[in-house]
Coordinates of C-alpha atoms and ligand atoms in Angstrom, one line a residue:
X1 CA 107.5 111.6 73.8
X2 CA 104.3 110.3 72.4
X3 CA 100.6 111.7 73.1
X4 CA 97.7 109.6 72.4
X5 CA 94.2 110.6 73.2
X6 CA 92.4 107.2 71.9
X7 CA 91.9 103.8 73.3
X8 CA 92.7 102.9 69.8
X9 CA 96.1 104.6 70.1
X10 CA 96.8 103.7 73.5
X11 CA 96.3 99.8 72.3
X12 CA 99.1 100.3 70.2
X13 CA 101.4 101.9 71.9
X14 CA 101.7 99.0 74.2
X15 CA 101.9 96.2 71.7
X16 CA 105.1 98.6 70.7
X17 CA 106.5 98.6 74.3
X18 CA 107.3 95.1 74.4
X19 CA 108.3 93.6 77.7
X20 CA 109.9 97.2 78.7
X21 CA 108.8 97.6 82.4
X22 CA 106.2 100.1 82.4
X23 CA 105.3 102.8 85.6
X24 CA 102.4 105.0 85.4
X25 CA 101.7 108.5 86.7
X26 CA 97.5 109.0 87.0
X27 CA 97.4 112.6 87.1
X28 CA 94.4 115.7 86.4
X29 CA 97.0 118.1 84.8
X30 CA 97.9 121.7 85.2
X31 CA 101.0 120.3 86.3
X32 CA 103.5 121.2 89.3
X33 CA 106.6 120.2 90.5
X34 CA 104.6 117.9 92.7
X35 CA 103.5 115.8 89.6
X36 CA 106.7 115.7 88.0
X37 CA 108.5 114.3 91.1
X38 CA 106.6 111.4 90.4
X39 CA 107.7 111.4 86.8
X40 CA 111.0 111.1 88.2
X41 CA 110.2 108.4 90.6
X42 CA 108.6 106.4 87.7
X43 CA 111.3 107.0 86.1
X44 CA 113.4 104.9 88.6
X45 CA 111.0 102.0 88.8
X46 CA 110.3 101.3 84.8
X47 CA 111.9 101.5 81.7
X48 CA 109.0 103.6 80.6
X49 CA 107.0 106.0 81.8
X50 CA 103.0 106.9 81.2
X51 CA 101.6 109.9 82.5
X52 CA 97.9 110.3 81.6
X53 CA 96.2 113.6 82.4
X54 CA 92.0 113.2 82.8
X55 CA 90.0 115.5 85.1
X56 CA 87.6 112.5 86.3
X57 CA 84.2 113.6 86.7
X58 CA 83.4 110.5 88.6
X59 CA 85.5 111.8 92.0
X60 CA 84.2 115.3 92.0
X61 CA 80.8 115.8 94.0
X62 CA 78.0 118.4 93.6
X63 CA 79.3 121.8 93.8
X64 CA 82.7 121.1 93.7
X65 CA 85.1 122.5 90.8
X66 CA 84.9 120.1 87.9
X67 CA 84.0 122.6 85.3
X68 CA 86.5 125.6 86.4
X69 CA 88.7 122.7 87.2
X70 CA 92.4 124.2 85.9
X71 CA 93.8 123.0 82.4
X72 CA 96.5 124.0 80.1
X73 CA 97.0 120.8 78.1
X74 CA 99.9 122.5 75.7
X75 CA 102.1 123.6 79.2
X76 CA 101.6 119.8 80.6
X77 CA 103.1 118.7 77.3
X78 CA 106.1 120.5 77.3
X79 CA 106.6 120.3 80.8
X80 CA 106.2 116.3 80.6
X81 CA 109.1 116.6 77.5
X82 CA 111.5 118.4 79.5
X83 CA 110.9 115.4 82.3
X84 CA 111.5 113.1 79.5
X85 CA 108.2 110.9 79.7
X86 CA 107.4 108.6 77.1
X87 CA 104.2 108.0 76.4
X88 CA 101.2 110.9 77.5
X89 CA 97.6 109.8 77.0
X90 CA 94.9 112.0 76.9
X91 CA 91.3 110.9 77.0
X92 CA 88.4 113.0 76.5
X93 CA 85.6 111.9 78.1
X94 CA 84.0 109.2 76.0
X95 CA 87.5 107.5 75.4
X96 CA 87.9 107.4 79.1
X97 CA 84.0 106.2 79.6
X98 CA 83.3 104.9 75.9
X99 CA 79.9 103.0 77.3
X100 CA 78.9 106.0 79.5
X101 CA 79.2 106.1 83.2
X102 CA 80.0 102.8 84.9
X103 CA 77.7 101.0 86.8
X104 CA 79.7 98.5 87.9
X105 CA 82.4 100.5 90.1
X106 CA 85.1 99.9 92.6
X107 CA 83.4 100.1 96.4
X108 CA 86.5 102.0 98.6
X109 CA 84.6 100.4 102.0
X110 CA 85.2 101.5 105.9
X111 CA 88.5 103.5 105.3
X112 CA 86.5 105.7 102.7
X113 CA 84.3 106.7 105.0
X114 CA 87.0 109.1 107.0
X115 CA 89.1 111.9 106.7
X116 CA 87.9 113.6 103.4
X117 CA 85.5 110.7 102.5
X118 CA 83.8 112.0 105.3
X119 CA 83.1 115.1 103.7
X120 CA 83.1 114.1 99.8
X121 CA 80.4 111.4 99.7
X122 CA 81.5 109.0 96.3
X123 CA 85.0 110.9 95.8
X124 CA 87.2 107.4 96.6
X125 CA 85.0 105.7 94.6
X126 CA 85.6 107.7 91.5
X127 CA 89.1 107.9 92.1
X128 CA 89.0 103.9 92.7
X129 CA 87.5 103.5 90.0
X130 CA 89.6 105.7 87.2
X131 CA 92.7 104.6 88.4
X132 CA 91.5 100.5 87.9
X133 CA 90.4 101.2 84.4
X134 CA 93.7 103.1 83.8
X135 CA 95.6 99.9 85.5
X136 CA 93.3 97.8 82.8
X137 CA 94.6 100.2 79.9
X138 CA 97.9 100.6 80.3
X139 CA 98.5 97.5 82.6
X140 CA 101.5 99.1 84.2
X141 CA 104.3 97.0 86.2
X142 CA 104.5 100.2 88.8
X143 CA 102.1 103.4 89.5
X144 CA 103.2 106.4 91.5
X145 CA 101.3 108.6 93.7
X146 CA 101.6 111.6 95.6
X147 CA 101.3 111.4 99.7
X148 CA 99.6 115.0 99.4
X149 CA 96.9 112.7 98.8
X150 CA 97.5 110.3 101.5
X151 CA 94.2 109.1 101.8
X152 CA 93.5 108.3 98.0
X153 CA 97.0 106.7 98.6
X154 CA 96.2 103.8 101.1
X155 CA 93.3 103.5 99.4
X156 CA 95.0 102.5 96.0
X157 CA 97.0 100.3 97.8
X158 CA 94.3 98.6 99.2
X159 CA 92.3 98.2 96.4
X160 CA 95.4 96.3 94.9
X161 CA 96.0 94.2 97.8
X162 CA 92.2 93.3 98.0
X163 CA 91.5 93.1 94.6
X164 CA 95.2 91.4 93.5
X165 CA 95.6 94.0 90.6
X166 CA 99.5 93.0 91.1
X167 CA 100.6 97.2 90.6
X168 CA 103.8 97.8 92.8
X169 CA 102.1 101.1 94.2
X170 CA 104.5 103.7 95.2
X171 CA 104.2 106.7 97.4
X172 CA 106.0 109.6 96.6
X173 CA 106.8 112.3 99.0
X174 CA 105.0 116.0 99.1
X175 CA 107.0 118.7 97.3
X176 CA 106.3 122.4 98.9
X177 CA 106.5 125.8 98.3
X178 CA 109.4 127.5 100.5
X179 CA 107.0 129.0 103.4
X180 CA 105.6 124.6 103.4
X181 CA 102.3 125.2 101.1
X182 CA 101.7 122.0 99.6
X183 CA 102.0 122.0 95.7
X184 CA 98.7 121.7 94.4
X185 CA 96.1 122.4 91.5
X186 CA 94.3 124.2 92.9
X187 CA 96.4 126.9 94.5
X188 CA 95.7 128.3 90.8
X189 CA 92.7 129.7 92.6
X190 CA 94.1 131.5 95.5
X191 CA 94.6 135.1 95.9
X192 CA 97.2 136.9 97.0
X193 CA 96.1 137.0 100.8
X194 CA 94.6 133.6 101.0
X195 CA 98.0 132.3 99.3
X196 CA 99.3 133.9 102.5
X197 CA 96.6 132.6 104.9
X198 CA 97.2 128.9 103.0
X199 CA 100.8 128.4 104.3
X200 CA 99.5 128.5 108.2
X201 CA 98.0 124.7 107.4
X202 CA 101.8 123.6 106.7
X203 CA 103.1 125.5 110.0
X204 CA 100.3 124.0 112.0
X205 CA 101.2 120.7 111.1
X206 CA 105.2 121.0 111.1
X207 CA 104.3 122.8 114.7
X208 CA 102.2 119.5 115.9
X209 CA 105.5 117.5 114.5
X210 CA 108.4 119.5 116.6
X211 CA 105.6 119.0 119.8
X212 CA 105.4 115.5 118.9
X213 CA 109.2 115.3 118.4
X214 CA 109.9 117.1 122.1
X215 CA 107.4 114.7 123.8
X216 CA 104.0 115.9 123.6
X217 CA 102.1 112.2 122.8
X218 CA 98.6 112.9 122.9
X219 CA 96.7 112.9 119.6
X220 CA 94.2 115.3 121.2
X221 CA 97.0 118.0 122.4
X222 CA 98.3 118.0 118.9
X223 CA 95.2 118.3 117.0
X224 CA 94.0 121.3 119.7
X225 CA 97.4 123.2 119.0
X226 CA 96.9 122.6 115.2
X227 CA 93.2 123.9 115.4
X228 CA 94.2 127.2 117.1
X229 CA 97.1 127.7 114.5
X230 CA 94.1 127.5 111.7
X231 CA 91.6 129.4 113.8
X232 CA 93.8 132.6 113.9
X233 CA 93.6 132.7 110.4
X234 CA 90.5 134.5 109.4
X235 CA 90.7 133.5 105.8
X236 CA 91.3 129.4 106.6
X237 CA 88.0 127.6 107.7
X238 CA 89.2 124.1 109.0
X239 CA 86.9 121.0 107.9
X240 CA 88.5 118.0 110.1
X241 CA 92.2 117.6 111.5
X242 CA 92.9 113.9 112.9
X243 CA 95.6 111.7 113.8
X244 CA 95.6 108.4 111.9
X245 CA 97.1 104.8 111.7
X246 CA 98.8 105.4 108.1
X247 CA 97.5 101.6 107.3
X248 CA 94.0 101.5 108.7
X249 CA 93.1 105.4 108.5
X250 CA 91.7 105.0 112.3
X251 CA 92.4 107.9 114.6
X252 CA 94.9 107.6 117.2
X253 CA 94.7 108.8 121.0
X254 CA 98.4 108.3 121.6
X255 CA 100.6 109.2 118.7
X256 CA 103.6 107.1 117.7
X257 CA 106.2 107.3 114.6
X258 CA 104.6 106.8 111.1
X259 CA 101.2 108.8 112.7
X260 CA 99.9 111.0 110.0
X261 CA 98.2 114.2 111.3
X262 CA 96.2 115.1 108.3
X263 CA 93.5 118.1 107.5
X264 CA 91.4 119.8 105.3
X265 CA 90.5 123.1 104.9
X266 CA 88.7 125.4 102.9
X267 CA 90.7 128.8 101.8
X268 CA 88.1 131.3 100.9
X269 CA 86.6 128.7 98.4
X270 CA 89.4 126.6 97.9
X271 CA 89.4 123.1 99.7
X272 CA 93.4 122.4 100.5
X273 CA 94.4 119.0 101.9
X274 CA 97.9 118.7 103.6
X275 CA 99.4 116.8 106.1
X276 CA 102.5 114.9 107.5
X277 CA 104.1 112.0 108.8
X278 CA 105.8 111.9 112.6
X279 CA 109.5 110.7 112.4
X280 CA 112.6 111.5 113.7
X281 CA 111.8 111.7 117.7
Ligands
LIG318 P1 96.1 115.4 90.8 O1 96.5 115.9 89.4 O2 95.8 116.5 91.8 O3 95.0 114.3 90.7 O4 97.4 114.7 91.4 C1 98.0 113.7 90.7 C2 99.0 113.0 91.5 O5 100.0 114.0 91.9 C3 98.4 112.4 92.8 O6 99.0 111.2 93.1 C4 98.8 113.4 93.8 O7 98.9 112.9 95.1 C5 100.1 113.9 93.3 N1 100.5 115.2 93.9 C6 99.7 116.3 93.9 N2 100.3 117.3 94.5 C7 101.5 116.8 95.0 C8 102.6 117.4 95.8 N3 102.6 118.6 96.2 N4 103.6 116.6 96.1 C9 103.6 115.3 95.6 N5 102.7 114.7 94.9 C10 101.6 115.5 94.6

């Protein structure tokens, strides 16, 4: 496994990867078994896989937790060895942004504008735009994301339809903790009794799922039944719960398979994102 932290270095590492099929995993690091599951996924659809680890300051808002953001660069390493990626880069910042922040950037439009976007004004567009300049340095055959992030998901396969960036854009599904908490980050920051308050999201939504899978068809049923589960948790503050079109992001009244019931919510000071897809009626 190779790390490079230049653009320099990153250059030529590609001229040595000759017409190998290359899929690329975009990640912020202090990595979980989430993250590596799409290792593994890349590692199905290329014959070599990049992982690049950059907390982008361009998708974190006012207030939110870029500088306490969680890193342990040397752990991600070893961790992406024993998952047997190949090539690790590494920006800092001014590698990542060598002329200073961008000012031409990629616009996320109408869908950006729900769901979290709602309530993280300029977070699509920074992700947008990070993961086209990473498609521009690494020009990968395949990238694979996590549907924890379902959103920022349809988003970066819009922004390749739209904008022809040719990137086979894979979804990968959400790995959990046994009690359903979604992998993430930022559980880093939980304590013990909000790491216990946290796994309520996952029940409310599995809940909202068996309904849904013994008839209950209203959007608005669902989401009430999912807001109660939330509210009896003192420690959980819930920002939005919706049922979604998993193409067009627009909120259902009737549900059907493929919906995705989706919510934020804010653990003490934590902001968790979770939600699933209805199948299997
Ligand atoms: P992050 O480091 O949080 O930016 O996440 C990097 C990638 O890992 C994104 O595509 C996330 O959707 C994905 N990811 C994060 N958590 C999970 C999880 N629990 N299961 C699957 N993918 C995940």
């Amino acid at each position: 496994m190779r790390v490079v932290a230049t653009r320099a270095e990153l250059a030529e590492a590609q001229e040595g990867a000759g017409d190998r099929r290359t899929a690329l995993v975009p990640t912020m690091g202090y990595l979980h078994e989430g993250h590596l599951s799409l290792v593994d996924r890349a590692r199905e659809l290329g014959d070599r896989v990049v992982v690049s680890i950059f907390v982008n300051p361009l998708q974190f808002g006012p207030g939110e937790d870029l500088e306490r953001y969680p890193r342990d660069r040397e752990r991600d390493l070893d961790l992406l060895r024993q998952r047997g990626a190949d090539l690790i880069f590494v920006p800092e910042l001014d590698e990542m942004y060598p002329h200073g922040e961008p000012t031409v950037t990629v616009s996320p439009g109408s869908m950006a504008k729900r769901l979290c976007g709602a309530h993280r004004p300029g977070h699509f567009r920074g992700v947008l735009t990070v993961v086209a300049r990473l498609f521009g340095l690494v020009r990968p055959e395949a990238a694979v994301f996590g549907r924890k992030d379902f959103q920022q998901g349809v988003l970066i396969r819009r922004m390749v339809r739209d904008l022809e960036m040719g990137v086979q854009v894979e979804l990968s599904p959400i790995v959990r903790e046994d009690d359903g908490l979604a992998l993430s980050s930022r559980n880093a920051y939980l304590g013990s009794g909000e790491r216990a308050a946290a796994a309520a999201l996952s029940r409310a939504l599995f809940e909202a799922r068996e309904r849904w899978r013994a008839g209950t068809s209203s959007a608005s049923s669902l989401l009430e039944g999912i807001r109660g589960r939330v509210a009896a948790e003192s420690l959980l503050q819930l920002q939005y719960a919706e049922a979604v079109d998993p193409d067009s992001l627009e909120s259902v009244g009737q549900v059907v398979e493929g919906t995705v019931l989706a919510l934020a919510a804010f653990c003490g000071t934590t902001r968790l994102i979770d939600n699933v897809e209805l199948s299997g009626r």
